[in-house]
mmCIF file of C-alpha atoms in Angstrom:
data_model
loop_
_atom_site.group_PDB
_atom_site.id
_atom_site.type_symbol
_atom_site.label_atom_id
_atom_site.label_comp_id
_atom_site.label_asym_id
_atom_site.label_seq_id
_atom_site.Cartn_x
_atom_site.Cartn_y
_atom_site.Cartn_z
ATOM 1 C CA GLY A 1 -0.198 0.052 0.139
ATOM 2 C CA ALA A 2 1.232 3.668 -0.193
ATOM 3 C CA VAL A 3 3.515 4.827 1.992
ATOM 4 C CA VAL A 4 4.643 8.152 3.843
ATOM 5 C CA SER A 5 8.278 8.593 5.071
ATOM 6 C CA GLN A 6 8.666 11.264 7.758
ATOM 7 C CA HIS A 7 12.236 11.620 9.014
ATOM 8 C CA PRO A 8 13.248 12.129 11.879
ATOM 9 C CA SER A 9 10.736 10.766 13.731
ATOM 10 C CA TRP A 10 12.195 11.810 16.913
ATOM 11 C CA VAL A 11 14.389 15.459 18.117
ATOM 12 C CA ILE A 12 15.621 17.116 21.061
ATOM 13 C CA CYS A 13 17.442 20.024 20.399
ATOM 14 C CA LYS A 14 18.604 23.726 22.424
ATOM 15 C CA SER A 15 16.412 26.324 21.944
ATOM 16 C CA GLY A 16 17.622 28.478 18.637
ATOM 17 C CA THR A 17 18.578 25.389 16.824
ATOM 18 C CA SER A 18 16.664 25.203 13.308
ATOM 19 C CA VAL A 19 15.006 21.614 12.658
ATOM 20 C CA LYS A 20 14.288 20.220 9.735
ATOM 21 C CA ILE A 21 11.939 17.057 8.747
ATOM 22 C CA GLU A 22 11.359 15.555 5.375
ATOM 23 C CA CYS A 23 7.971 13.906 4.021
ATOM 24 C CA ARG A 24 8.554 11.424 1.136
ATOM 25 C CA SER A 25 5.859 9.824 -0.475
ATOM 26 C CA LEU A 26 7.814 6.028 -1.414
ATOM 27 C CA ASP A 27 6.120 4.639 -3.850
ATOM 28 C CA PHE A 28 3.254 7.490 -5.316
ATOM 29 C CA GLN A 29 3.327 10.812 -6.565
ATOM 30 C CA ALA A 30 1.612 13.933 -4.341
ATOM 31 C CA THR A 31 1.897 17.365 -5.935
ATOM 32 C CA THR A 32 -0.156 18.234 -2.192
ATOM 33 C CA MET A 33 0.975 17.580 0.863
ATOM 34 C CA PHE A 34 -0.206 18.764 4.520
ATOM 35 C CA TRP A 35 1.771 19.545 7.856
ATOM 36 C CA TYR A 36 -0.129 18.967 10.902
ATOM 37 C CA ARG A 37 0.758 19.547 14.300
ATOM 38 C CA GLN A 38 -0.466 18.260 17.759
ATOM 39 C CA PHE A 39 -0.282 19.161 21.252
ATOM 40 C CA PRO A 40 -0.896 16.651 24.364
ATOM 41 C CA LYS A 41 -4.872 15.908 24.282
ATOM 42 C CA GLN A 42 -5.434 17.496 21.223
ATOM 43 C CA SER A 43 -6.518 16.908 17.907
ATOM 44 C CA LEU A 44 -4.555 17.520 14.797
ATOM 45 C CA MET A 45 -4.255 20.607 13.235
ATOM 46 C CA LEU A 46 -3.343 21.236 10.184
ATOM 47 C CA MET A 47 -0.696 24.250 10.005
ATOM 48 C CA ALA A 48 0.038 24.181 5.996
ATOM 49 C CA THR A 49 -0.632 23.039 2.725
ATOM 50 C CA SER A 50 2.751 22.145 0.851
ATOM 51 C CA ASN A 51 2.178 22.617 -3.094
ATOM 52 C CA GLU A 52 4.708 21.244 -5.583
ATOM 53 C CA GLY A 53 6.708 24.160 -7.329
ATOM 54 C CA SER A 54 4.691 26.945 -5.346
ATOM 55 C CA LYS A 55 4.132 28.390 -2.101
ATOM 56 C CA ALA A 56 2.712 26.730 0.460
ATOM 57 C CA THR A 57 -0.719 27.651 1.673
ATOM 58 C CA TYR A 58 -0.746 28.361 5.662
ATOM 59 C CA GLU A 59 -3.208 27.805 8.211
ATOM 60 C CA GLN A 60 -4.397 31.568 10.289
ATOM 61 C CA GLY A 61 -2.307 32.049 13.116
ATOM 62 C CA VAL A 62 1.037 29.797 11.331
ATOM 63 C CA GLU A 63 3.948 31.972 11.310
ATOM 64 C CA LYS A 64 5.596 31.705 7.669
ATOM 65 C CA ASP A 65 8.695 32.875 8.526
ATOM 66 C CA LYS A 66 8.616 30.573 11.500
ATOM 67 C CA PHE A 67 7.784 27.173 9.713
ATOM 68 C CA LEU A 68 9.477 27.082 6.080
ATOM 69 C CA ILE A 69 8.296 24.689 3.716
ATOM 70 C CA ASN A 70 9.884 23.485 0.658
ATOM 71 C CA HIS A 71 7.771 21.109 -1.961
ATOM 72 C CA ALA A 72 10.531 20.768 -4.482
ATOM 73 C CA SER A 73 9.685 17.180 -6.522
ATOM 74 C CA LEU A 74 6.485 15.485 -6.604
ATOM 75 C CA THR A 75 7.786 12.972 -3.888
ATOM 76 C CA LEU A 76 9.359 15.145 -1.035
ATOM 77 C CA SER A 77 7.848 18.141 1.181
ATOM 78 C CA THR A 78 10.293 19.495 4.123
ATOM 79 C CA LEU A 79 9.644 21.695 7.220
ATOM 80 C CA THR A 80 11.962 23.539 8.701
ATOM 81 C CA VAL A 81 11.451 25.288 12.424
ATOM 82 C CA THR A 82 13.259 27.798 11.984
ATOM 83 C CA SER A 83 14.851 29.034 15.818
ATOM 84 C CA ALA A 84 12.409 27.064 17.730
ATOM 85 C CA HIS A 85 11.872 27.414 21.031
ATOM 86 C CA PRO A 86 10.200 25.399 23.693
ATOM 87 C CA GLU A 87 6.538 25.846 22.806
ATOM 88 C CA ASP A 88 7.493 24.808 19.806
ATOM 89 C CA SER A 89 7.523 21.278 21.113
ATOM 90 C CA SER A 90 5.126 19.112 19.296
ATOM 91 C CA PHE A 91 4.322 16.258 17.534
ATOM 92 C CA TYR A 92 4.281 17.148 13.458
ATOM 93 C CA ILE A 93 2.682 14.816 11.059
ATOM 94 C CA CYS A 94 2.687 15.120 7.387
ATOM 95 C CA SER A 95 0.173 13.373 4.864
ATOM 96 C CA ALA A 96 0.254 12.740 1.228
ATOM 97 C CA ARG A 97 -2.782 11.997 -1.181
ATOM 98 C CA ASP A 98 -2.028 9.818 -4.045
ATOM 99 C CA LEU A 99 -2.135 12.462 -7.448
ATOM 100 C CA ARG A 100 -4.338 9.801 -8.896
ATOM 101 C CA THR A 101 -7.396 9.630 -6.307
ATOM 102 C CA TRP A 102 -8.031 13.709 -6.836
ATOM 103 C CA GLY A 103 -11.463 13.548 -7.783
ATOM 104 C CA ARG A 104 -12.875 10.496 -6.437
ATOM 105 C CA VAL A 105 -14.545 10.492 -2.959
ATOM 106 C CA ASN A 106 -13.684 8.497 0.065
ATOM 107 C CA GLN A 107 -9.599 8.321 -0.990
ATOM 108 C CA PRO A 108 -7.846 8.250 1.791
ATOM 109 C CA GLN A 109 -4.452 10.466 3.179
ATOM 110 C CA HIS A 110 -1.635 8.588 3.874
ATOM 111 C CA PHE A 111 0.243 9.323 7.186
ATOM 112 C CA GLY A 112 4.311 9.749 8.280
ATOM 113 C CA ASP A 113 4.705 8.112 11.212
ATOM 114 C CA GLY A 114 5.513 11.695 12.767
ATOM 115 C CA THR A 115 8.254 13.697 14.203
ATOM 116 C CA ARG A 116 8.058 14.211 18.044
ATOM 117 C CA LEU A 117 10.109 17.824 18.430
ATOM 118 C CA SER A 118 11.411 18.444 21.718
ATOM 119 C CA ILE A 119 12.995 21.907 22.184
ATOM 120 C CA LEU A 120 14.713 22.306 25.327
ATOM 121 C CA ARG B 1 -17.984 26.374 15.375
ATOM 122 C CA LYS B 2 -15.342 23.609 14.608
ATOM 123 C CA GLU B 3 -16.126 21.282 11.854
ATOM 124 C CA VAL B 4 -15.670 18.722 12.895
ATOM 125 C CA GLU B 5 -16.878 17.259 17.192
ATOM 126 C CA GLN B 6 -16.837 14.553 18.735
ATOM 127 C CA ASP B 7 -17.073 13.237 22.175
ATOM 128 C CA PRO B 8 -13.626 13.234 23.956
ATOM 129 C CA GLY B 9 -14.839 10.414 25.908
ATOM 130 C CA PRO B 10 -13.366 8.644 27.906
ATOM 131 C CA PHE B 11 -15.236 5.526 27.143
ATOM 132 C CA ASN B 12 -14.051 2.543 29.368
ATOM 133 C CA VAL B 13 -15.475 -0.506 28.328
ATOM 134 C CA PRO B 14 -15.093 -4.217 29.494
ATOM 135 C CA GLU B 15 -13.792 -6.880 26.680
ATOM 136 C CA GLY B 16 -16.897 -8.393 25.202
ATOM 137 C CA ALA B 17 -18.556 -4.953 24.947
ATOM 138 C CA THR B 18 -20.166 -3.100 22.461
ATOM 139 C CA VAL B 19 -19.072 0.854 22.139
ATOM 140 C CA ALA B 20 -20.771 3.649 20.045
ATOM 141 C CA PHE B 21 -18.931 6.470 18.886
ATOM 142 C CA ASN B 22 -20.640 9.855 17.560
ATOM 143 C CA CYS B 23 -19.273 13.028 15.518
ATOM 144 C CA THR B 24 -21.545 15.881 13.479
ATOM 145 C CA TYR B 25 -19.865 17.912 11.431
ATOM 146 C CA SER B 26 -20.526 21.498 9.906
ATOM 147 C CA ASN B 27 -19.953 21.615 6.536
ATOM 148 C CA SER B 28 -23.104 20.059 4.272
ATOM 149 C CA ALA B 29 -20.398 20.452 1.587
ATOM 150 C CA SER B 30 -18.667 17.656 3.126
ATOM 151 C CA GLN B 31 -17.885 14.591 0.674
ATOM 152 C CA SER B 32 -15.932 11.890 2.078
ATOM 153 C CA PHE B 33 -15.862 10.856 5.715
ATOM 154 C CA PHE B 34 -13.693 9.103 7.358
ATOM 155 C CA TRP B 35 -13.005 6.698 10.542
ATOM 156 C CA TYR B 36 -8.989 7.363 11.744
ATOM 157 C CA ARG B 37 -7.582 5.592 14.535
ATOM 158 C CA GLN B 38 -5.102 6.812 16.687
ATOM 159 C CA ASP B 39 -2.507 5.072 19.437
ATOM 160 C CA CYS B 40 -0.815 7.067 21.604
ATOM 161 C CA ARG B 41 2.312 8.801 20.518
ATOM 162 C CA LYS B 42 1.772 7.482 16.878
ATOM 163 C CA GLU B 43 0.147 8.472 13.371
ATOM 164 C CA PRO B 44 -3.362 8.253 12.563
ATOM 165 C CA LYS B 45 -4.043 5.711 10.727
ATOM 166 C CA LEU B 46 -6.944 4.776 8.704
ATOM 167 C CA LEU B 47 -9.668 2.593 9.817
ATOM 168 C CA MET B 48 -12.133 2.566 7.762
ATOM 169 C CA SER B 49 -13.955 4.957 5.173
ATOM 170 C CA VAL B 50 -17.387 5.892 6.109
ATOM 171 C CA TYR B 51 -19.943 5.475 2.943
ATOM 172 C CA SER B 52 -23.940 6.770 3.054
ATOM 173 C CA SER B 53 -25.581 3.213 2.960
ATOM 174 C CA GLY B 54 -23.740 2.605 5.880
ATOM 175 C CA ASN B 55 -20.427 -0.043 6.070
ATOM 176 C CA GLU B 56 -18.906 -2.462 8.324
ATOM 177 C CA ASP B 57 -16.100 -4.061 8.376
ATOM 178 C CA GLY B 58 -15.173 -6.814 10.957
ATOM 179 C CA ARG B 59 -16.267 -5.850 14.224
ATOM 180 C CA PHE B 60 -16.556 -2.398 13.017
ATOM 181 C CA THR B 61 -19.754 -0.273 11.330
ATOM 182 C CA ALA B 62 -19.913 2.747 10.111
ATOM 183 C CA GLN B 63 -22.928 4.855 9.243
ATOM 184 C CA LEU B 64 -23.467 8.135 8.258
ATOM 185 C CA ASN B 65 -26.210 10.331 7.974
ATOM 186 C CA ARG B 66 -25.942 13.533 5.632
ATOM 187 C CA ALA B 67 -29.817 14.925 6.113
ATOM 188 C CA SER B 68 -28.120 15.348 10.095
ATOM 189 C CA GLN B 69 -24.146 15.162 9.360
ATOM 190 C CA TYR B 70 -24.135 12.396 11.696
ATOM 191 C CA ILE B 71 -21.282 9.898 11.388
ATOM 192 C CA SER B 72 -21.263 6.997 13.944
ATOM 193 C CA LEU B 73 -18.633 3.934 14.548
ATOM 194 C CA LEU B 74 -19.553 1.000 16.295
ATOM 195 C CA ILE B 75 -17.389 -1.259 17.530
ATOM 196 C CA ARG B 76 -18.968 -4.772 18.705
ATOM 197 C CA ASP B 77 -17.346 -7.617 21.176
ATOM 198 C CA SER B 78 -14.220 -5.267 21.970
ATOM 199 C CA LYS B 79 -10.589 -6.179 22.604
ATOM 200 C CA LEU B 80 -8.018 -4.884 24.628
ATOM 201 C CA SER B 81 -6.292 -3.778 21.333
ATOM 202 C CA ASP B 82 -8.716 -1.517 20.289
ATOM 203 C CA SER B 83 -7.989 0.484 23.145
ATOM 204 C CA ALA B 84 -6.657 3.798 21.206
ATOM 205 C CA THR B 85 -7.822 7.272 20.558
ATOM 206 C CA TYR B 86 -11.186 7.301 17.464
ATOM 207 C CA LEU B 87 -10.833 10.172 14.673
ATOM 208 C CA CYS B 88 -13.692 11.596 13.116
ATOM 209 C CA VAL B 89 -11.945 12.858 9.951
ATOM 210 C CA VAL B 90 -13.971 14.517 7.140
ATOM 211 C CA ASN B 91 -13.014 16.164 3.659
ATOM 212 C CA ILE B 92 -14.419 18.519 1.590
ATOM 213 C CA ASP B 93 -12.090 18.399 -1.802
ATOM 214 C CA ARG B 94 -14.101 21.233 -2.941
ATOM 215 C CA GLY B 95 -12.237 24.485 -4.760
ATOM 216 C CA SER B 96 -9.942 26.059 -1.570
ATOM 217 C CA THR B 97 -10.257 22.664 0.737
ATOM 218 C CA LEU B 98 -9.165 20.368 -1.653
ATOM 219 C CA GLY B 99 -7.486 17.150 0.081
ATOM 220 C CA ARG B 100 -7.865 19.083 3.554
ATOM 221 C CA LEU B 101 -8.712 16.746 6.094
ATOM 222 C CA TYR B 102 -10.879 18.400 9.316
ATOM 223 C CA PHE B 103 -10.158 16.397 12.405
ATOM 224 C CA GLY B 104 -12.439 15.633 15.265
ATOM 225 C CA ARG B 105 -10.526 15.298 18.413
ATOM 226 C CA GLY B 106 -10.868 12.375 19.004
ATOM 227 C CA THR B 107 -12.599 9.639 21.649
ATOM 228 C CA GLN B 108 -10.715 7.809 23.546
ATOM 229 C CA LEU B 109 -11.235 4.256 24.319
ATOM 230 C CA THR B 110 -10.143 2.261 26.529
ATOM 231 C CA VAL B 111 -11.299 -2.196 26.700
ATOM 232 C CA TRP B 112 -9.891 -3.476 30.418
ATOM 233 C CA PRO B 113 -9.690 -7.278 30.782
#
């Protein structure tokens, strides 16, 4: 089945460090990928929609200069948390949907394993 | 108003019990509906899609009522391994929301022996 690989799975670093998270679709192409953040005991919140070859679309309240998104190919999107601080500590998850399923209903998205980010 | 509303629970049930989760969504243009399961500190995994006619997958039955914008999940003969958070997910999949999923906050289930 469709697989999305997310790396790294766990990051612990000092405040002020920039952290890059990769999301790859391994056996399908995805012009659009989604980045979510989940705080403890809360639901997944969409941060931004990553579009291949164009600028990402950010949700209200998400700083685009803080969370840099690059989607340079049909199989890779990256999220960089710049100058991370303790309040950025969270579980970050990407998802992607097979390009071939667009336009069809009830086509699920495929999630990466998530990245647990802890900023000290 | 949130796009998807769920009772967060928790639901604590014994093995073998039947348990039902409910969910409502606010946008009548919603087209696709799913139940995902999320284990602690893990990514969500698709449990099942939900179709208008209702659908069943083993011990799991999902129902959709478009008129009342209501989705349900029924788990029969609960197993210990069913303990998880169940996420109600809706996809409007139109225009600017193409591909975007809207998540409920999840309903926590614990099955005890």
